[in-house]
Amino acid sequence: MRTITIWNEFRHEREDDEVAAIYPDGIHEALAELFRTGATGDQYEVQTATLDEPEHGLTEDVLDETDVLLWWGHEAHDEVADEIVDRVQERVLEGMGLLVLHSAHYSKIFKRLMGTTCSLQWREDGATERLWVVDPGHPITDGLGECIELPETEMYGEPFDVPEPDQLVFTSWFEGGEVFRSGCCYRRGSGRIFYFRPGHETYPIYENEEIQQVLQNAVEWASPREGAPRSFGERA
Ligand code: ZN
């Protein structure tokens, strides 16, 4: 059985009534519930970790067990210790999968792995978004139609300052006219990384069944595979 660790900053839910009404136990618990009880519920061991725990809940032991790490953060990226970022980066290079969700585009770990500012444009206006599948047949799109429509969301717009994705799975259209690369696949070392845009804290995005399907598909896609061993250095 594979192990998923869901990391959440867990500040908005404790500070803001509007967010607490949507995610009373935190975004990490809503996501954990999905993986415990959803279609893939018997396939994963699910654990959670949050910023204010010692070592942000990401001890060596926790990361050693983790096959795929999900990351949600927004207002406290700078409070994540560099030592923990180093640790997560090392694990990704060794093969751990990483799902980077919504405002985690500005997380230290995503910026480290991308090597760019990861900046973008945004507007919180509750307008409609359509996430168009631009790579039909990609495993992350299994079970979806040609697009996912979110009636109320925050806009993210291009330019999105990330390296060219290895595979672009979704392109978003927003009611205000902007577009955005909303589902981006990367490889770093042996690890697979998926950036997925939806998930603003004041909209119940993670209750959407198609978004849940994408998250489940993405965890499957990002899971470590058995491959040839990586060996480096001078050969005898
Ligand atoms: Zn947001």
PDB file of C-alpha atoms and ligand atoms in Angstrom:
ATOM      1  CA  MET A   1       0.000   0.000   0.000  1.00  0.00           C
ATOM      2  CA  ARG A   2       1.278   3.460  -0.864  1.00  0.00           C
ATOM      3  CA  THR A   3       1.327   6.370   1.561  1.00  0.00           C
ATOM      4  CA  ILE A   4       0.085   9.887   0.819  1.00  0.00           C
ATOM      5  CA  THR A   5       1.014  12.805   3.058  1.00  0.00           C
ATOM      6  CA  ILE A   6      -1.173  15.904   2.816  1.00  0.00           C
ATOM      7  CA  TRP A   7       0.585  19.063   3.959  1.00  0.00           C
ATOM      8  CA  ASN A   8      -1.420  22.202   4.709  1.00  0.00           C
ATOM      9  CA  GLU A   9      -0.415  25.556   6.109  1.00  0.00           C
ATOM     10  CA  PHE A  10      -3.695  25.453   8.149  1.00  0.00           C
ATOM     11  CA  ARG A  11      -3.899  29.149   9.023  1.00  0.00           C
ATOM     12  CA  HIS A  12      -6.867  30.552   7.021  1.00  0.00           C
ATOM     13  CA  GLU A  13      -9.180  27.896   8.457  1.00  0.00           C
ATOM     14  CA  ARG A  14      -8.286  28.938  12.026  1.00  0.00           C
ATOM     15  CA  GLU A  15      -8.332  32.698  11.411  1.00  0.00           C
ATOM     16  CA  ASP A  16     -11.217  33.283   9.024  1.00  0.00           C
ATOM     17  CA  ASP A  17     -14.840  32.242   9.685  1.00  0.00           C
ATOM     18  CA  GLU A  18     -15.702  32.148   5.999  1.00  0.00           C
ATOM     19  CA  VAL A  19     -12.937  29.627   5.331  1.00  0.00           C
ATOM     20  CA  ALA A  20     -13.713  27.649   8.489  1.00  0.00           C
ATOM     21  CA  ALA A  21     -17.323  27.265   7.295  1.00  0.00           C
ATOM     22  CA  ILE A  22     -16.108  25.543   4.114  1.00  0.00           C
ATOM     23  CA  TYR A  23     -13.196  23.594   5.621  1.00  0.00           C
ATOM     24  CA  PRO A  24     -14.008  23.235   9.358  1.00  0.00           C
ATOM     25  CA  ASP A  25     -11.234  20.706   9.963  1.00  0.00           C
ATOM     26  CA  GLY A  26      -8.826  22.279   7.487  1.00  0.00           C
ATOM     27  CA  ILE A  27      -8.167  21.738   3.802  1.00  0.00           C
ATOM     28  CA  HIS A  28      -5.813  18.867   4.712  1.00  0.00           C
ATOM     29  CA  GLU A  29      -8.623  16.948   6.413  1.00  0.00           C
ATOM     30  CA  ALA A  30     -10.996  17.502   3.474  1.00  0.00           C
ATOM     31  CA  LEU A  31      -8.360  16.114   1.114  1.00  0.00           C
ATOM     32  CA  ALA A  32      -7.478  13.283   3.510  1.00  0.00           C
ATOM     33  CA  GLU A  33     -11.158  12.306   3.657  1.00  0.00           C
ATOM     34  CA  LEU A  34     -11.276  12.127  -0.122  1.00  0.00           C
ATOM     35  CA  PHE A  35      -8.359   9.721  -0.224  1.00  0.00           C
ATOM     36  CA  ARG A  36      -9.602   7.671   2.725  1.00  0.00           C
ATOM     37  CA  THR A  37     -13.144   7.213   1.426  1.00  0.00           C
ATOM     38  CA  GLY A  38     -13.038   7.862  -2.330  1.00  0.00           C
ATOM     39  CA  ALA A  39     -12.765   5.388  -5.193  1.00  0.00           C
ATOM     40  CA  THR A  40      -9.103   4.854  -4.376  1.00  0.00           C
ATOM     41  CA  GLY A  41      -9.739   4.733  -0.621  1.00  0.00           C
ATOM     42  CA  ASP A  42      -8.402   1.244  -0.096  1.00  0.00           C
ATOM     43  CA  GLN A  43      -5.224   1.908  -2.039  1.00  0.00           C
ATOM     44  CA  TYR A  44      -3.560   4.454   0.201  1.00  0.00           C
ATOM     45  CA  GLU A  45      -2.430   5.059   3.716  1.00  0.00           C
ATOM     46  CA  VAL A  46      -3.216   8.752   4.340  1.00  0.00           C
ATOM     47  CA  GLN A  47      -1.465  11.034   6.804  1.00  0.00           C
ATOM     48  CA  THR A  48      -1.548  14.804   7.305  1.00  0.00           C
ATOM     49  CA  ALA A  49       1.032  17.383   8.346  1.00  0.00           C
ATOM     50  CA  THR A  50       0.723  21.104   9.067  1.00  0.00           C
ATOM     51  CA  LEU A  51       2.991  24.122   9.384  1.00  0.00           C
ATOM     52  CA  ASP A  52       2.759  24.583  13.152  1.00  0.00           C
ATOM     53  CA  GLU A  53       3.746  21.020  14.041  1.00  0.00           C
ATOM     54  CA  PRO A  54       7.389  20.383  14.956  1.00  0.00           C
ATOM     55  CA  GLU A  55       9.401  20.211  11.711  1.00  0.00           C
ATOM     56  CA  HIS A  56       6.104  21.219  10.031  1.00  0.00           C
ATOM     57  CA  GLY A  57       5.052  17.582  10.469  1.00  0.00           C
ATOM     58  CA  LEU A  58       7.570  16.559   7.823  1.00  0.00           C
ATOM     59  CA  THR A  59      10.084  14.602   9.854  1.00  0.00           C
ATOM     60  CA  GLU A  60      12.605  12.295   8.197  1.00  0.00           C
ATOM     61  CA  ASP A  61      10.409   9.364   9.258  1.00  0.00           C
ATOM     62  CA  VAL A  62       7.244  10.848   7.745  1.00  0.00           C
ATOM     63  CA  LEU A  63       8.966  11.641   4.450  1.00  0.00           C
ATOM     64  CA  ASP A  64      10.637   8.225   4.350  1.00  0.00           C
ATOM     65  CA  GLU A  65       7.172   6.647   4.322  1.00  0.00           C
ATOM     66  CA  THR A  66       5.659   9.108   1.844  1.00  0.00           C
ATOM     67  CA  ASP A  67       5.113   8.097  -1.772  1.00  0.00           C
ATOM     68  CA  VAL A  68       3.228  11.250  -2.767  1.00  0.00           C
ATOM     69  CA  LEU A  69       3.160  14.583  -0.915  1.00  0.00           C
ATOM     70  CA  LEU A  70       0.338  17.106  -1.495  1.00  0.00           C
ATOM     71  CA  TRP A  71       1.135  20.743  -0.642  1.00  0.00           C
ATOM     72  CA  TRP A  72      -1.331  23.576   0.087  1.00  0.00           C
ATOM     73  CA  GLY A  73      -0.047  26.915   1.390  1.00  0.00           C
ATOM     74  CA  HIS A  74      -0.825  30.594   0.919  1.00  0.00           C
ATOM     75  CA  GLU A  75      -0.073  33.230   3.530  1.00  0.00           C
ATOM     76  CA  ALA A  76       2.876  31.738   5.397  1.00  0.00           C
ATOM     77  CA  HIS A  77       5.212  30.359   2.730  1.00  0.00           C
ATOM     78  CA  ASP A  78       8.117  32.237   4.341  1.00  0.00           C
ATOM     79  CA  GLU A  79       7.596  30.421   7.652  1.00  0.00           C
ATOM     80  CA  VAL A  80       8.546  27.093   6.106  1.00  0.00           C
ATOM     81  CA  ALA A  81      12.096  26.343   7.270  1.00  0.00           C
ATOM     82  CA  ASP A  82      14.707  26.053   4.548  1.00  0.00           C
ATOM     83  CA  GLU A  83      15.950  22.860   6.170  1.00  0.00           C
ATOM     84  CA  ILE A  84      12.553  21.234   5.541  1.00  0.00           C
ATOM     85  CA  VAL A  85      12.490  22.532   1.972  1.00  0.00           C
ATOM     86  CA  ASP A  86      15.917  20.920   1.438  1.00  0.00           C
ATOM     87  CA  ARG A  87      14.575  17.670   2.860  1.00  0.00           C
ATOM     88  CA  VAL A  88      11.472  17.635   0.628  1.00  0.00           C
ATOM     89  CA  GLN A  89      13.502  18.562  -2.455  1.00  0.00           C
ATOM     90  CA  GLU A  90      15.904  15.696  -1.765  1.00  0.00           C
ATOM     91  CA  ARG A  91      13.007  13.235  -1.484  1.00  0.00           C
ATOM     92  CA  VAL A  92      11.457  14.469  -4.735  1.00  0.00           C
ATOM     93  CA  LEU A  93      14.762  13.963  -6.557  1.00  0.00           C
ATOM     94  CA  GLU A  94      14.843  10.429  -5.125  1.00  0.00           C
ATOM     95  CA  GLY A  95      11.386   9.678  -6.550  1.00  0.00           C
ATOM     96  CA  MET A  96       8.678  10.966  -4.177  1.00  0.00           C
ATOM     97  CA  GLY A  97       5.719  12.455  -6.065  1.00  0.00           C
ATOM     98  CA  LEU A  98       4.625  16.043  -5.323  1.00  0.00           C
ATOM     99  CA  LEU A  99       1.245  17.688  -6.013  1.00  0.00           C
ATOM    100  CA  VAL A 100       1.444  21.469  -5.743  1.00  0.00           C
ATOM    101  CA  LEU A 101      -2.010  22.940  -5.210  1.00  0.00           C
ATOM    102  CA  HIS A 102      -3.349  26.402  -6.089  1.00  0.00           C
ATOM    103  CA  SER A 103      -1.539  29.166  -4.111  1.00  0.00           C
ATOM    104  CA  ALA A 104       1.324  26.773  -3.386  1.00  0.00           C
ATOM    105  CA  HIS A 105       2.698  28.075  -6.695  1.00  0.00           C
ATOM    106  CA  TYR A 106       4.529  30.527  -4.401  1.00  0.00           C
ATOM    107  CA  SER A 107       5.711  27.884  -1.925  1.00  0.00           C
ATOM    108  CA  LYS A 108       9.433  27.663  -1.289  1.00  0.00           C
ATOM    109  CA  ILE A 109       9.504  24.036  -2.417  1.00  0.00           C
ATOM    110  CA  PHE A 110       7.838  24.751  -5.792  1.00  0.00           C
ATOM    111  CA  LYS A 111      10.044  27.772  -6.480  1.00  0.00           C
ATOM    112  CA  ARG A 112      13.098  25.700  -5.542  1.00  0.00           C
ATOM    113  CA  LEU A 113      12.137  22.878  -7.879  1.00  0.00           C
ATOM    114  CA  MET A 114      11.201  25.218 -10.737  1.00  0.00           C
ATOM    115  CA  GLY A 115      14.071  27.700 -10.376  1.00  0.00           C
ATOM    116  CA  THR A 116      11.849  30.630 -11.399  1.00  0.00           C
ATOM    117  CA  THR A 117       9.670  33.187  -9.556  1.00  0.00           C
ATOM    118  CA  CYS A 118       6.439  31.180 -10.202  1.00  0.00           C
ATOM    119  CA  SER A 119       4.612  34.548 -10.292  1.00  0.00           C
ATOM    120  CA  LEU A 120       1.264  35.012 -12.008  1.00  0.00           C
ATOM    121  CA  GLN A 121      -1.693  37.383 -12.262  1.00  0.00           C
ATOM    122  CA  TRP A 122      -4.777  36.953 -10.083  1.00  0.00           C
ATOM    123  CA  ARG A 123      -8.193  38.424  -9.336  1.00  0.00           C
ATOM    124  CA  GLU A 124     -10.578  37.225  -6.638  1.00  0.00           C
ATOM    125  CA  ASP A 125     -13.931  37.826  -8.297  1.00  0.00           C
ATOM    126  CA  GLY A 126     -15.881  34.560  -8.020  1.00  0.00           C
ATOM    127  CA  ALA A 127     -16.278  34.286 -11.795  1.00  0.00           C
ATOM    128  CA  THR A 128     -16.508  31.122 -13.893  1.00  0.00           C
ATOM    129  CA  GLU A 129     -13.513  29.028 -14.930  1.00  0.00           C
ATOM    130  CA  ARG A 130     -13.352  26.270 -17.525  1.00  0.00           C
ATOM    131  CA  LEU A 131     -10.393  23.918 -17.315  1.00  0.00           C
ATOM    132  CA  TRP A 132      -9.986  22.509 -20.819  1.00  0.00           C
ATOM    133  CA  VAL A 133      -8.300  19.139 -21.212  1.00  0.00           C
ATOM    134  CA  VAL A 134      -5.524  19.881 -23.695  1.00  0.00           C
ATOM    135  CA  ASP A 135      -3.883  16.439 -23.460  1.00  0.00           C
ATOM    136  CA  PRO A 136      -6.731  13.915 -23.858  1.00  0.00           C
ATOM    137  CA  GLY A 137      -5.464  10.447 -23.054  1.00  0.00           C
ATOM    138  CA  HIS A 138      -3.106  11.684 -20.348  1.00  0.00           C
ATOM    139  CA  PRO A 139      -3.645   9.501 -17.251  1.00  0.00           C
ATOM    140  CA  ILE A 140      -4.455  12.584 -15.151  1.00  0.00           C
ATOM    141  CA  THR A 141      -7.560  13.112 -17.333  1.00  0.00           C
ATOM    142  CA  ASP A 142      -9.006   9.607 -16.910  1.00  0.00           C
ATOM    143  CA  GLY A 143     -12.780   9.741 -16.396  1.00  0.00           C
ATOM    144  CA  LEU A 144     -13.172  13.427 -17.315  1.00  0.00           C
ATOM    145  CA  GLY A 145     -15.136  15.099 -20.079  1.00  0.00           C
ATOM    146  CA  GLU A 146     -13.619  17.695 -22.388  1.00  0.00           C
ATOM    147  CA  CYS A 147     -13.600  20.380 -19.713  1.00  0.00           C
ATOM    148  CA  ILE A 148     -14.320  21.004 -16.035  1.00  0.00           C
ATOM    149  CA  GLU A 149     -16.483  24.030 -15.263  1.00  0.00           C
ATOM    150  CA  LEU A 150     -16.134  25.770 -11.897  1.00  0.00           C
ATOM    151  CA  PRO A 151     -18.961  28.302 -11.455  1.00  0.00           C
ATOM    152  CA  GLU A 152     -17.157  30.449  -8.869  1.00  0.00           C
ATOM    153  CA  THR A 153     -13.433  30.702  -8.495  1.00  0.00           C
ATOM    154  CA  GLU A 154     -10.435  32.986  -8.197  1.00  0.00           C
ATOM    155  CA  MET A 155      -8.745  33.887 -11.480  1.00  0.00           C
ATOM    156  CA  TYR A 156      -5.103  33.090 -12.159  1.00  0.00           C
ATOM    157  CA  GLY A 157      -3.747  34.521 -15.404  1.00  0.00           C
ATOM    158  CA  GLU A 158      -0.722  34.271 -17.650  1.00  0.00           C
ATOM    159  CA  PRO A 159       2.098  34.930 -17.727  1.00  0.00           C
ATOM    160  CA  PHE A 160       2.842  32.148 -15.228  1.00  0.00           C
ATOM    161  CA  ASP A 161       6.588  32.300 -14.636  1.00  0.00           C
ATOM    162  CA  VAL A 162       7.399  28.588 -14.602  1.00  0.00           C
ATOM    163  CA  PRO A 163       9.597  26.496 -16.896  1.00  0.00           C
ATOM    164  CA  GLU A 164       7.849  24.998 -19.915  1.00  0.00           C
ATOM    165  CA  PRO A 165       5.964  21.972 -18.496  1.00  0.00           C
ATOM    166  CA  ASP A 166       7.027  18.525 -19.677  1.00  0.00           C
ATOM    167  CA  GLN A 167       3.324  17.915 -20.278  1.00  0.00           C
ATOM    168  CA  LEU A 168       0.529  20.473 -20.138  1.00  0.00           C
ATOM    169  CA  VAL A 169      -2.724  18.753 -19.175  1.00  0.00           C
ATOM    170  CA  PHE A 170      -5.183  21.630 -18.564  1.00  0.00           C
ATOM    171  CA  THR A 171      -5.511  25.166 -19.884  1.00  0.00           C
ATOM    172  CA  SER A 172      -8.014  27.375 -18.067  1.00  0.00           C
ATOM    173  CA  TRP A 173     -10.328  29.952 -19.573  1.00  0.00           C
ATOM    174  CA  PHE A 174     -11.773  32.587 -17.262  1.00  0.00           C
ATOM    175  CA  GLU A 175     -14.921  34.643 -17.679  1.00  0.00           C
ATOM    176  CA  GLY A 176     -12.826  37.810 -17.504  1.00  0.00           C
ATOM    177  CA  GLY A 177     -10.923  36.744 -20.628  1.00  0.00           C
ATOM    178  CA  GLU A 178      -7.684  35.473 -19.135  1.00  0.00           C
ATOM    179  CA  VAL A 179      -6.098  32.071 -19.742  1.00  0.00           C
ATOM    180  CA  PHE A 180      -3.766  30.003 -17.538  1.00  0.00           C
ATOM    181  CA  ARG A 181      -1.760  26.760 -17.649  1.00  0.00           C
ATOM    182  CA  SER A 182      -3.664  25.021 -14.857  1.00  0.00           C
ATOM    183  CA  GLY A 183      -2.264  21.492 -14.951  1.00  0.00           C
ATOM    184  CA  CYS A 184       1.499  21.215 -15.453  1.00  0.00           C
ATOM    185  CA  CYS A 185       3.617  18.037 -15.234  1.00  0.00           C
ATOM    186  CA  TYR A 186       7.320  18.082 -14.450  1.00  0.00           C
ATOM    187  CA  ARG A 187      10.063  15.585 -13.728  1.00  0.00           C
ATOM    188  CA  ARG A 188      12.872  16.508 -11.352  1.00  0.00           C
ATOM    189  CA  GLY A 189      15.383  13.718 -10.746  1.00  0.00           C
ATOM    190  CA  SER A 190      13.286  10.564 -10.315  1.00  0.00           C
ATOM    191  CA  GLY A 191      10.300  12.497  -8.947  1.00  0.00           C
ATOM    192  CA  ARG A 192       7.104  13.534 -10.675  1.00  0.00           C
ATOM    193  CA  ILE A 193       5.553  16.915  -9.904  1.00  0.00           C
ATOM    194  CA  PHE A 194       2.049  18.085 -10.841  1.00  0.00           C
ATOM    195  CA  TYR A 195       0.963  21.683 -10.382  1.00  0.00           C
ATOM    196  CA  PHE A 196      -2.853  21.950 -10.240  1.00  0.00           C
ATOM    197  CA  ARG A 197      -4.436  25.394 -10.057  1.00  0.00           C
ATOM    198  CA  PRO A 198      -7.921  25.030  -8.498  1.00  0.00           C
ATOM    199  CA  GLY A 199      -8.372  25.223  -4.731  1.00  0.00           C
ATOM    200  CA  HIS A 200      -8.945  28.739  -3.395  1.00  0.00           C
ATOM    201  CA  GLU A 201      -9.818  28.686   0.317  1.00  0.00           C
ATOM    202  CA  THR A 202     -13.103  30.639   0.115  1.00  0.00           C
ATOM    203  CA  TYR A 203     -14.669  28.444  -2.591  1.00  0.00           C
ATOM    204  CA  PRO A 204     -15.549  24.756  -1.988  1.00  0.00           C
ATOM    205  CA  ILE A 205     -13.453  23.650  -4.962  1.00  0.00           C
ATOM    206  CA  TYR A 206     -12.288  20.389  -3.415  1.00  0.00           C
ATOM    207  CA  GLU A 207     -15.919  19.236  -3.101  1.00  0.00           C
ATOM    208  CA  ASN A 208     -16.207  19.173  -6.903  1.00  0.00           C
ATOM    209  CA  GLU A 209     -16.214  15.542  -8.043  1.00  0.00           C
ATOM    210  CA  GLU A 210     -14.261  16.195 -11.228  1.00  0.00           C
ATOM    211  CA  ILE A 211     -11.589  18.065  -9.273  1.00  0.00           C
ATOM    212  CA  GLN A 212     -11.499  15.090  -6.881  1.00  0.00           C
ATOM    213  CA  GLN A 213     -11.059  12.784  -9.871  1.00  0.00           C
ATOM    214  CA  VAL A 214      -8.090  14.835 -11.072  1.00  0.00           C
ATOM    215  CA  LEU A 215      -6.477  14.746  -7.633  1.00  0.00           C
ATOM    216  CA  GLN A 216      -6.880  10.967  -7.444  1.00  0.00           C
ATOM    217  CA  ASN A 217      -5.519  10.521 -10.973  1.00  0.00           C
ATOM    218  CA  ALA A 218      -2.621  12.854 -10.241  1.00  0.00           C
ATOM    219  CA  VAL A 219      -1.622  10.971  -7.087  1.00  0.00           C
ATOM    220  CA  GLU A 220      -1.609   7.776  -9.118  1.00  0.00           C
ATOM    221  CA  TRP A 221       0.448   9.418 -11.876  1.00  0.00           C
ATOM    222  CA  ALA A 222       2.952  10.928  -9.415  1.00  0.00           C
ATOM    223  CA  SER A 223       3.485   7.719  -7.444  1.00  0.00           C
ATOM    224  CA  PRO A 224       7.052   6.376  -7.534  1.00  0.00           C
ATOM    225  CA  ARG A 225       7.749   3.594 -10.041  1.00  0.00           C
ATOM    226  CA  GLU A 226      10.198   0.783  -9.999  1.00  0.00           C
ATOM    227  CA  GLY A 227      12.830   1.710 -12.543  1.00  0.00           C
ATOM    228  CA  ALA A 228      16.449   0.988 -13.213  1.00  0.00           C
ATOM    229  CA  PRO A 229      18.632   2.123 -10.306  1.00  0.00           C
ATOM    230  CA  ARG A 230      20.245   5.554 -10.543  1.00  0.00           C
ATOM    231  CA  SER A 231      23.988   5.356 -10.031  1.00  0.00           C
ATOM    232  CA  PHE A 232      26.443   8.176 -10.510  1.00  0.00           C
ATOM    233  CA  GLY A 233      30.178   8.748 -10.232  1.00  0.00           C
ATOM    234  CA  GLU A 234      33.301   7.096 -11.501  1.00  0.00           C
ATOM    235  CA  ARG A 235      32.894   3.627 -12.933  1.00  0.00           C
ATOM    236  CA  ALA A 236      35.304   0.890 -11.910  1.00  0.00           C
TER     237      ALA A 236
HETATM  238 ZN    ZN B   1      -6.435  31.593  -3.835  1.00  0.00          ZN
END
